[in-house]
Each structure stands twice: as structure tokens, then as C-alpha cells.
C-alpha positions in Angstrom: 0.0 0.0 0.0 1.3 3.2 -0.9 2.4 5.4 2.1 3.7 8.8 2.5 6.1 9.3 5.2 6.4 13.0 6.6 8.6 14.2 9.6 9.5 16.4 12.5 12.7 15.9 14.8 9.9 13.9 17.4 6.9 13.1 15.0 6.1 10.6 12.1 2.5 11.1 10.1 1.9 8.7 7.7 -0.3 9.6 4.0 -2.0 6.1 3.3 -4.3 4.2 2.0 -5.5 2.4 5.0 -4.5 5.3 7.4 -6.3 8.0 9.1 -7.4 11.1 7.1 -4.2 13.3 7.9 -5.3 16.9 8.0 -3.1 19.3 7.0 -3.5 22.8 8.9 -3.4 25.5 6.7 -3.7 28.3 9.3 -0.1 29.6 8.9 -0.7 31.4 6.1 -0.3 35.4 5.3 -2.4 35.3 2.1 -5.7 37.1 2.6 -4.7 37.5 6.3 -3.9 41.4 6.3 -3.5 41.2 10.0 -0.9 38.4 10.0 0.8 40.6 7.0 1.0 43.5 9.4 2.2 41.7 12.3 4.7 39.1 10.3 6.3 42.6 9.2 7.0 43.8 12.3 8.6 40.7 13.3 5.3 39.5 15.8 5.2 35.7 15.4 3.0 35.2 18.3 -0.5 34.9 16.2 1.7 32.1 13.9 2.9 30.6 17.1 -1.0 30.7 18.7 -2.1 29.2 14.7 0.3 26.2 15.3 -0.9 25.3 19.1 -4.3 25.3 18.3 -4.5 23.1 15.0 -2.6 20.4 16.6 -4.3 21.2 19.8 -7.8 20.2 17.0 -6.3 17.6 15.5 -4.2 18.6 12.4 -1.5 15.9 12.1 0.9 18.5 9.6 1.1 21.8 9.5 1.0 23.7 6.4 3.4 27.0 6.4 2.9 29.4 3.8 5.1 32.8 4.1 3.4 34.4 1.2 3.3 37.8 3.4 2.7 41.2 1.5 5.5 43.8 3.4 3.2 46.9 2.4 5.5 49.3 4.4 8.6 47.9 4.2 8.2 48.1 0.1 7.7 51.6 0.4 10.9 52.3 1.8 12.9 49.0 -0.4 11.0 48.1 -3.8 12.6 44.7 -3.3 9.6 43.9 -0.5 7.5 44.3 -3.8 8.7 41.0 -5.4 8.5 37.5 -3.3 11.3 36.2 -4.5 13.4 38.5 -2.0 10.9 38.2 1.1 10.4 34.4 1.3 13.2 33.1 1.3 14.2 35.8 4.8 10.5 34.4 6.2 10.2 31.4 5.3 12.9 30.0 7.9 11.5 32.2 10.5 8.5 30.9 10.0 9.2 27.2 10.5 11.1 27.6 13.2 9.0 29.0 15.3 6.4 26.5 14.3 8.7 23.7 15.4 9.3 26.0 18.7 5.7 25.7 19.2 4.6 22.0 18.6 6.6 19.0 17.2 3.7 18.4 14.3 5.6 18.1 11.3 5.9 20.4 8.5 4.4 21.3 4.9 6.5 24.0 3.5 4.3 26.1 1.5 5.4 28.3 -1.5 5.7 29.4 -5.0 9.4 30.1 -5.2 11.9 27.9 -5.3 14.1 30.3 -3.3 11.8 29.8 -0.1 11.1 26.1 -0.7 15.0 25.8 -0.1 15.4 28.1 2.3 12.3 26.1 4.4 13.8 23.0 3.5 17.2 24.1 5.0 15.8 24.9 8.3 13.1 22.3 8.7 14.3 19.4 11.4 12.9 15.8 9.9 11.0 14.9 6.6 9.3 17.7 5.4 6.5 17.5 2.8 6.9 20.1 0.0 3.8 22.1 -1.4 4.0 22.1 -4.2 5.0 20.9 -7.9 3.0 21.3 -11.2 3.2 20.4 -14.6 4.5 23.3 -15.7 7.7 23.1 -17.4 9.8 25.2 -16.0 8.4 24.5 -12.2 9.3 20.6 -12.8 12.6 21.8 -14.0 13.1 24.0 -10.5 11.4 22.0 -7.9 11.7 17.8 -8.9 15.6 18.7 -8.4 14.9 20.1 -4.7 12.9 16.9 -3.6 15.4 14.4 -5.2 18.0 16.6 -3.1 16.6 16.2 0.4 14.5 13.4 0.0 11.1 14.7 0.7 8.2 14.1 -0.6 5.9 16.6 -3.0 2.4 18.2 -4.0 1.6 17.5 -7.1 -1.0 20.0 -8.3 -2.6 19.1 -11.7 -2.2 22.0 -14.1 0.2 23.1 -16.0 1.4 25.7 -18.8 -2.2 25.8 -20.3 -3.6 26.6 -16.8 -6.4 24.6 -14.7 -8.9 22.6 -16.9 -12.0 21.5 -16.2 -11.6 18.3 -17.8 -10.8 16.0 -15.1 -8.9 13.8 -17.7 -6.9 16.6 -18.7 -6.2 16.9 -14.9 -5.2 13.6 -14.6 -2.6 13.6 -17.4 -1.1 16.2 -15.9 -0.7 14.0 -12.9 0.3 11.3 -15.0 2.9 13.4 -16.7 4.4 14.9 -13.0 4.4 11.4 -11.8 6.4 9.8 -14.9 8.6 12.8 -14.6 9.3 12.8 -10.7 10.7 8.9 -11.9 13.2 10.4 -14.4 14.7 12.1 -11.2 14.6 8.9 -9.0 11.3 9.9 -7.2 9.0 7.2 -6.1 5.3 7.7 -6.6 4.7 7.0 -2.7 6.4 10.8 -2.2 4.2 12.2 -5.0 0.7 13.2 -3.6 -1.7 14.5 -5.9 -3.8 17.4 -5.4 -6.7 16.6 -8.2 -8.0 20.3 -8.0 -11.1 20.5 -6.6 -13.3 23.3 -8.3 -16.4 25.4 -6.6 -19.7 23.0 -6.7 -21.4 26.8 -7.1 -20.2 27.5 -10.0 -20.0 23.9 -11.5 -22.5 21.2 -10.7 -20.1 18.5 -11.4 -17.4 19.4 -9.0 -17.6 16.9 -6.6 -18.2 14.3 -9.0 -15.3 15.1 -11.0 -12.8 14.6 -8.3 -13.9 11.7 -6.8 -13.7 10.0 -9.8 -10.5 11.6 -10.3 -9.3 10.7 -6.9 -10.6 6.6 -7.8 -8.4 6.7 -11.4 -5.0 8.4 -9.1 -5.4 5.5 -6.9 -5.7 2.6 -9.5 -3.9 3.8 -11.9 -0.9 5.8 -10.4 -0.9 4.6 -7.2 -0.7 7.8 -5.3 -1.9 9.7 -2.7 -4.0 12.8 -2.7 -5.1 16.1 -1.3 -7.1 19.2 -1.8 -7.9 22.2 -0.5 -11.0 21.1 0.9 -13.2 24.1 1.2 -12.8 25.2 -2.4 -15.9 22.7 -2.9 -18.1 25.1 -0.4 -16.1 29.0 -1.9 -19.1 31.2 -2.4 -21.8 29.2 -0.4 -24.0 29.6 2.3 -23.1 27.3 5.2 -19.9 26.2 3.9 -19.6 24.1 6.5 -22.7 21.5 5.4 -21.1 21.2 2.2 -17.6 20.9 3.3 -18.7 18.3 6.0 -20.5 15.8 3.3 -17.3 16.5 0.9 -14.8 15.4 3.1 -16.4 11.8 3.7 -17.5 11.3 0.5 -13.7 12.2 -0.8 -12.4 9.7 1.5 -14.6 7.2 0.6 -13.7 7.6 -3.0 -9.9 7.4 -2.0 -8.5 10.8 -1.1 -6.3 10.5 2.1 -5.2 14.0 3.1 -6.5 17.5 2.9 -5.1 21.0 3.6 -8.1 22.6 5.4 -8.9 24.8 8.5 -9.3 22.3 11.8 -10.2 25.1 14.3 -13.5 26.8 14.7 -12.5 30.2 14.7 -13.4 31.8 18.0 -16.3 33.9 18.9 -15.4 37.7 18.9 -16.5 39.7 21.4 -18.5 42.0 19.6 -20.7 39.8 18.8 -21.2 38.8 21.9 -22.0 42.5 23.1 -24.3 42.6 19.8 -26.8 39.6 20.9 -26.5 40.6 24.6 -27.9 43.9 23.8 -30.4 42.5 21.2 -31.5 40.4 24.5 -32.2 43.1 26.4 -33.8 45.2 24.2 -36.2 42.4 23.5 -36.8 42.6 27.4 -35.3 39.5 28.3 -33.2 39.2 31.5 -30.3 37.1 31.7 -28.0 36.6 35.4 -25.4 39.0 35.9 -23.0 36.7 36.8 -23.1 34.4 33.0 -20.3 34.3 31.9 -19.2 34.8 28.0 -18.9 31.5 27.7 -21.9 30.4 28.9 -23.9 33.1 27.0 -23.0 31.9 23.4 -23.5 28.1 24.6 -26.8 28.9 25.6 -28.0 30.9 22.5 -26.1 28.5 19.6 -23.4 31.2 18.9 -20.4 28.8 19.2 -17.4 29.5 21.3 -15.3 31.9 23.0 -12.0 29.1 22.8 -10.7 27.6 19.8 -12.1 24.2 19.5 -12.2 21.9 16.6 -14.5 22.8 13.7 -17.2 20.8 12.5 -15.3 19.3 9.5 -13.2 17.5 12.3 -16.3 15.8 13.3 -17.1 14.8 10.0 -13.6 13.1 9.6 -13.3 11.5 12.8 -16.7 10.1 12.5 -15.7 8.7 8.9 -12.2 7.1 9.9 -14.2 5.3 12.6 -16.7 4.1 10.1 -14.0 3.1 8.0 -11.9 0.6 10.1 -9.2 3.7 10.8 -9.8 4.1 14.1 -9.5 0.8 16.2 -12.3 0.4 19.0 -13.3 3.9 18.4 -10.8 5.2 20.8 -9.7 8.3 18.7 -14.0 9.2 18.4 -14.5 8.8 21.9 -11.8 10.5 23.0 -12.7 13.3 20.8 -16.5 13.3 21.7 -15.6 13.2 25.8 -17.3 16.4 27.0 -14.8 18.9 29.1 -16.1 19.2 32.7 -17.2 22.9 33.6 -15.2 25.0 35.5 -14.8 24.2 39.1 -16.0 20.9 38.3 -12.9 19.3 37.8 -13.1 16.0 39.3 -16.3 15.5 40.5 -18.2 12.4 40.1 -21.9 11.2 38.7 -24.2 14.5 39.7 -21.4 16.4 40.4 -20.4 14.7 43.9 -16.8 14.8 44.9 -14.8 11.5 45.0 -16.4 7.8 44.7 -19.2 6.5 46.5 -21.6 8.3 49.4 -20.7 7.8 52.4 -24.0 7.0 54.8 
């Protein structure tokens, strides 16, 4: 059976057929993330270090880390902030060492230039997994050398000069073709895992579909694992997470072993906390002085105040179990146990102290 072996200095997670789903956290990422940008320029790694704690903390297995940061201010003062191929390389090592500072999850080094794939690769402790490849020509000619070089294995993502298709067969050529080429360089197709492209269901009925069938033909016929970044299926739907948490099973089922995803239900701000508490009371309703935050958005369905695991965790652990991934359950029922509430800490059946009643 094919298996993927990635790495830190303490930690082995292994891509596979008959493994668990891995989930690969893709929090650590400054794209989109203007705050992160901001903060990542002024050398503040704390949110990246807080990022890394919590997905393991929710069950990601590798962290993805991207340093695609945007230096607004620093390129005002240097043009050479304006082109990535002078900034990632600098952040990338930062980056991943903090991360392995932080938690000993192993690592997906996450960019588009070669420069910072290096750089990362140089100052990541273990077996790295390196995101990413594709079939264009000149990226195969930059990055197939780096893998063969430190012996790690590689996203494959399936377009190439021509762009993405929407054929799925064109997509799996391009597989094909990365595959077959990773061999010219010595690469086995255990460290190649294939990232099929999975396309918005909103703006094509046939999405999820076309990639499981996809997924099924990368399996039989090449052998390889896969991935995807899983919420692309939901991009520009209401609740994303419904869709996202029916996708992820039925990928699974159909083959796909890993997926670079979000495993942390973002926490509830406290605006919106302030915002229902005063629609309560202007609808007359009086709630105890004393409830906490906490307690509030329990008790009206707003989510959480903590990071927690999202819902698409739920959705995978319950499919690994129904699978045969998870012997006995152990991994669902220790994920479903219920925290006790605060001060309750070692209490009993009814929230009595110690064993049985004494008489």
C-alpha cells in the first residue's frame, strides 16, 4: 500500500491508503490575512505561534506553512519587498522555526518560489512535505531537483502551462505526466501526492463528482496519494460548512487520504457577543449577571469563545471510525468526551466529589 512518510525531529505522520485522514492545517498562512501581514512585518510571530498550538491542539496531524506575506510598508521604503522572490526566502525560515518551537507536528513548507522552498527546507528538522509541484515546465525543472536533493516528498498540483482545466482527464494527465517525470529524477510515486483540484460546486454542478472520480483513477492507476484544498468545494456558499462536512467523507470514501483545510472553529469575537447581549435586552429579556461569556453563546447557539475543533473535524473522525481507521473507536470517543465545567474538575456522577456516598 502506498504510504507517504512526513517528519519532524519527534513526529512521524503517515499519508496512506488504509491510514487515518491526515489533516493538514493550513492556518499559517499570510495570504488574505492582512493582519498576520502586518504583524509578520513587524517581526510579531505570536498569532503564527498561537495558529500552530491550536491546530494540533484540534487535531491537524501537519502543519501547512505558507510565508506568502505582502510587506506593504517595508516596500515603500525597499521596492525589493514588492517581489517575493526577495521576502520568502528571509521568512520562510523564521516561519518554520517557530512553528517547530511551538509543537513537534511536522511540517508542509508552502510556497511558490523555489528560493523559499530551499530556504524552508534548510531549516526544517525531519521529513518535510513540500507544497508544491505542477506540470509546468519550468516548475518541474526548479522544484523535482529540490525533492530528489533532500528526499522529501511533494504536492503535485494538476495544471500546467495551459492553466487549470475543467476536464478532469486533462487533470489527470497532468498527474500522470508529473508522476512519470518525478521517476526520471529517481522519485517514487509514494512521495508524490496529488492534489486533483477540486473546483467550486457553485459554479459547477459536477465538481464533486469530477474529483472523486478523479481521486478513484489516481489511486488505481498511479498509485498515489491525494489532497485538496477542501473548502474550495463550499467558496461562495452559504453554510460552507454543510457542504464541506458531506465532501470530506464522500472524498475519502472515494480514495482521497489528506487535505489541507482549516481544523479550528475560529473563536467567537466579542462584539458579537456585546451585539446579541444587547439585542436580549432590548427584547426585554433578563439574563444573570454573573453568566459568563462562555456560557452566554452556549446557551444561544453562537459557538465559542475558545478555539475548538471545527465541524469538519467531526465529520472526519466520524468517517475514519466508520471506515476501520480508528480501532475500537478510541480516537472518536476520546474526541466526543465532554470537558467538565469550571470548578467541576473531578467530580463524580451528579457532580459529587470522590467515589461513593458515604451514609
Amino acid at each position: 500500500m502506498t504510504r507517504t512518510v512526513i517528519e519532524s525531529k519527534t513526529k512521524t505522520a503517515v499519508i496512506g491508503f488504509d491510514e487515518p485522514f491526515c489533516v493538514i492545517g493550513e492556518r499559517i498562512n499570510p495570504t488574505g490575512r492582512k493582519i498576520l501581514s502586518q504583524e509578520l512585518e513587524r517581526g510579531d510571530f505570536s498569532r503564527v505561534e498561537a495558529d500552530a498550538i491550536a491546530q494540533v491542539a484540534a487535531g491537524a496531524t501537519v502543519l501547512d506553512v505558507n510565508s506568502g506575506a505582502v510587506f506593504s510598508n517595508k516596500m515603500a521604503e525597499d521596492p525589493r519587498y514588492a517581489d517575493n522572490n526577495f521576502v520568502e526566502p528571509m521568512l520562510m525560515p523564521e516561519l518554520i522555526k517557530v512553528v517547530q518551537n511551538a509543537v513537534d507536528a511536522p511540517i508542509c513548507i508552502d510556497s511558490s518560489v523555489p528560493g523559499a522552498l530551499e530556504a524552508g527546507l534548510e531549516a526544517c528538522e525531519g521529513r518535510p512535505l513540500l507544497n508544491s509541484v505542477t506540470g509546468e515546465e519550468e516548475r518541474l525543472e526548479l522544484v523535482l531537483p529540490l525533492v530528489k536533493k533532500y528526499n522529501v516528498p511533494v504536492v503535485a498540483i494538476s495544471n500546467d502551462d495551459t492553466g487549470i482545466s475543467e476536464d478532469p482527464d486533462v487533470r489527470f494527465a497532468v498527474a500522470k505526466k508529473i508522476v512519470e517525470r518525478a521517476a526520471d529524477f529517481g522519485i517514487p510515486a509514494h512521495d508524490i501526492v496529488v492534489d486533483p483540484l477540486v473546483m467550486p460546486i457553485g459554479a459547477m454542478a459536477t465538481a464533486g463528482h469530477q474529483v472523486f472520480t478523479l481521486v478513484r483513477r489516481l489511486r488505481e492507476e498511479l498509485g498515489v496519494n491525494t489532497t485538496c484544498g477542501a473548502s474550495n468545494i463550499s467558496f461562495g456558499l452559504p453554510n460552507r460548512h454543510g457542504i464541506n462536512n458531506a465532501f470530506l467523507p464522500m472524498a475519502m470514501g472515494a480514495g482521497m487520504t489528506s487535505a489541507i483545510m482549516n481544523p479550528v472553529a475560529v473563536p467567537l469575537n466579542a462584539v458579537k457577543i456585546a451585539e446579541k447581549r444587547a439585542e436580549m435586552a432590548a427584547a426585554g429579556i433578563i439574563l444573570p449577571e454573573e453568566m459568563d461569556d462562555e456560557t452566554f453563546a452556549t446557551l444561544f447557539n453562537l459557538g465559542s469563545t475558545k478555539s475548538r475543533p471545527g465541524k469538519e473535524m467531526e465529520a472526519i473522525r466520524a468517517a475514519n471510525f466508520l471506515f476501520d481507521r480508528d480501532p475500537h473507536g478510541s480516537a472518536w470517543i476520546e474526541f466526543n468526551k465532554v470537558a467538565p465545567k469550571a470548578g467541576h474538575e473531578g467530580r463524580g456522577r451528579a457532580g459529587r466529589t470522590g467515589g461513593r456516598r458515604r451514609r
